[in-house]
């Protein structure tokens, strides 16, 4: 019974933590930089800017992705780390985003579908 109570408490905490993320705190801006044909495949390069709209430093951020993040190859994303679960996190060289500042990363994808990226969690 205690295990069930602990699990319920953790679920409530997780729901509260994700509910506190708002578009007024942080936003993602995706821009197409260019598109070209490579063999018979269309390739598109994107820049994605993470904007910190708060007075606090972002200490970590996790951005969820889905099947639309179709990297051309493993080296086709930079200024961001891609974890084994598919989440994107800040690179070791820039682990934070200052208050009222931004961080831009880039990727080269197969096709022309804009990647679906969502802020999963932020630590200030």
Protein backbone atom coordinates (compact mmCIF):
# COMPACT_ATOMS: atom_id res chain seq x y z
CA UNK A 1 0.00 0.00 0.00
CA UNK A 2 2.85 2.38 0.83
CA UNK A 3 4.39 1.68 -2.56
CA UNK A 4 1.16 2.77 -4.26
CA UNK A 5 1.09 5.97 -2.18
CA UNK A 6 4.70 6.73 -3.10
CA UNK A 7 3.99 6.15 -6.80
CA UNK A 8 0.91 8.39 -6.64
CA UNK A 9 2.91 11.12 -4.90
CA UNK A 10 5.63 10.93 -7.56
CA UNK A 11 3.04 11.15 -10.34
CA UNK A 12 1.50 14.24 -8.74
CA UNK A 13 4.96 15.84 -8.43
CA UNK A 14 5.72 15.05 -12.06
CA UNK A 15 2.41 16.57 -13.16
CA UNK A 16 3.07 19.74 -11.15
CA UNK A 17 6.63 20.02 -12.51
CA UNK A 18 5.50 19.77 -16.12
CA UNK A 19 2.54 22.08 -15.53
CA UNK A 20 4.86 24.90 -14.43
CA UNK A 21 6.46 25.14 -17.88
CA UNK A 22 4.79 27.89 -19.83
CA UNK A 23 5.43 29.58 -23.13
CA UNK A 24 6.06 32.76 -21.19
CA UNK A 25 9.10 31.10 -19.52
CA UNK A 26 10.78 29.62 -22.58
CA UNK A 27 10.06 29.20 -26.28
CA UNK A 28 11.44 27.37 -29.31
CA UNK A 29 11.79 29.15 -32.66
CA UNK A 30 12.45 26.89 -35.67
CA UNK A 31 13.68 28.38 -38.96
CA UNK A 32 14.51 26.77 -42.30
CA UNK A 33 18.02 27.76 -43.39
CA UNK A 34 18.02 25.95 -46.70
CA UNK A 35 16.94 22.92 -48.66
CA UNK A 36 18.63 20.87 -51.40
CA UNK A 37 18.55 17.52 -53.20
CA UNK A 38 21.07 14.86 -52.25
CA UNK A 39 20.72 11.92 -54.63
CA UNK A 40 16.92 11.57 -54.78
CA UNK A 41 16.29 12.82 -51.22
CA UNK A 42 15.40 16.36 -50.21
CA UNK A 43 17.57 17.58 -47.33
CA UNK A 44 16.63 20.57 -45.13
CA UNK A 45 18.76 22.48 -42.62
CA UNK A 46 17.09 24.10 -39.59
CA UNK A 47 18.13 26.44 -36.82
CA UNK A 48 16.25 26.13 -33.53
CA UNK A 49 16.57 28.89 -30.94
CA UNK A 50 15.68 28.33 -27.30
CA UNK A 51 14.61 31.68 -25.80
CA UNK A 52 14.76 32.14 -22.01
CA UNK A 53 12.15 34.79 -21.15
CA UNK A 54 12.76 34.69 -17.38
CA UNK A 55 14.99 36.49 -14.89
CA UNK A 56 16.48 33.10 -13.97
CA UNK A 57 19.28 31.04 -15.51
CA UNK A 58 18.17 27.79 -17.15
CA UNK A 59 20.35 25.10 -15.59
CA UNK A 60 19.01 22.30 -17.77
CA UNK A 61 16.36 21.74 -20.40
CA UNK A 62 14.97 18.58 -21.97
CA UNK A 63 13.29 18.83 -25.35
CA UNK A 64 11.26 15.87 -26.58
CA UNK A 65 11.28 14.81 -30.21
CA UNK A 66 9.42 12.32 -32.35
CA UNK A 67 9.82 10.57 -35.70
CA UNK A 68 9.95 13.96 -37.48
CA UNK A 69 13.55 14.45 -36.26
CA UNK A 70 14.95 12.41 -39.18
CA UNK A 71 18.63 13.33 -39.00
CA UNK A 72 20.58 12.89 -42.22
CA UNK A 73 23.26 11.13 -40.15
CA UNK A 74 24.57 11.09 -36.55
CA UNK A 75 26.67 14.22 -37.08
CA UNK A 76 23.72 16.24 -38.44
CA UNK A 77 22.89 17.97 -35.15
CA UNK A 78 25.18 20.38 -33.36
CA UNK A 79 25.14 22.71 -30.32
CA UNK A 80 22.81 20.19 -28.66
CA UNK A 81 23.14 16.65 -27.31
CA UNK A 82 20.76 13.89 -28.43
CA UNK A 83 20.23 11.36 -25.64
CA UNK A 84 19.56 7.66 -26.18
CA UNK A 85 15.84 8.23 -25.40
CA UNK A 86 15.65 10.84 -28.19
CA UNK A 87 15.49 13.88 -25.86
CA UNK A 88 17.67 16.88 -26.65
CA UNK A 89 19.71 18.57 -23.90
CA UNK A 90 22.21 21.41 -23.73
CA UNK A 91 25.76 20.45 -24.70
CA UNK A 92 28.56 19.99 -22.15
CA UNK A 93 30.27 23.13 -23.51
CA UNK A 94 27.23 25.33 -22.72
CA UNK A 95 25.23 23.67 -19.94
CA UNK A 96 23.13 26.76 -19.09
CA UNK A 97 21.17 29.59 -20.73
CA UNK A 98 21.45 32.96 -18.99
CA UNK A 99 18.42 35.01 -17.99
CA UNK A 100 16.79 36.77 -20.98
CA UNK A 101 19.21 35.02 -23.32
CA UNK A 102 19.03 32.33 -25.99
CA UNK A 103 20.80 29.25 -27.31
CA UNK A 104 20.68 28.19 -30.97
CA UNK A 105 21.30 24.71 -32.29
CA UNK A 106 21.19 23.31 -35.81
CA UNK A 107 20.16 20.12 -37.55
CA UNK A 108 20.07 18.67 -41.05
CA UNK A 109 17.06 16.45 -41.71
CA UNK A 110 15.87 14.16 -44.49
CA UNK A 111 12.76 15.61 -46.13
CA UNK A 112 10.98 18.90 -45.62
CA UNK A 113 8.88 18.11 -42.54
CA UNK A 114 9.56 20.57 -39.73
CA UNK A 115 10.66 18.67 -36.59
CA UNK A 116 8.14 18.44 -33.74
CA UNK A 117 10.01 19.67 -30.67
CA UNK A 118 8.42 20.23 -27.27
CA UNK A 119 9.88 21.46 -24.00
CA UNK A 120 9.60 18.49 -21.67
CA UNK A 121 11.28 19.96 -18.58
CA UNK A 122 13.30 22.96 -17.42
CA UNK A 123 15.40 23.43 -14.30
CA UNK A 124 16.15 26.95 -13.12
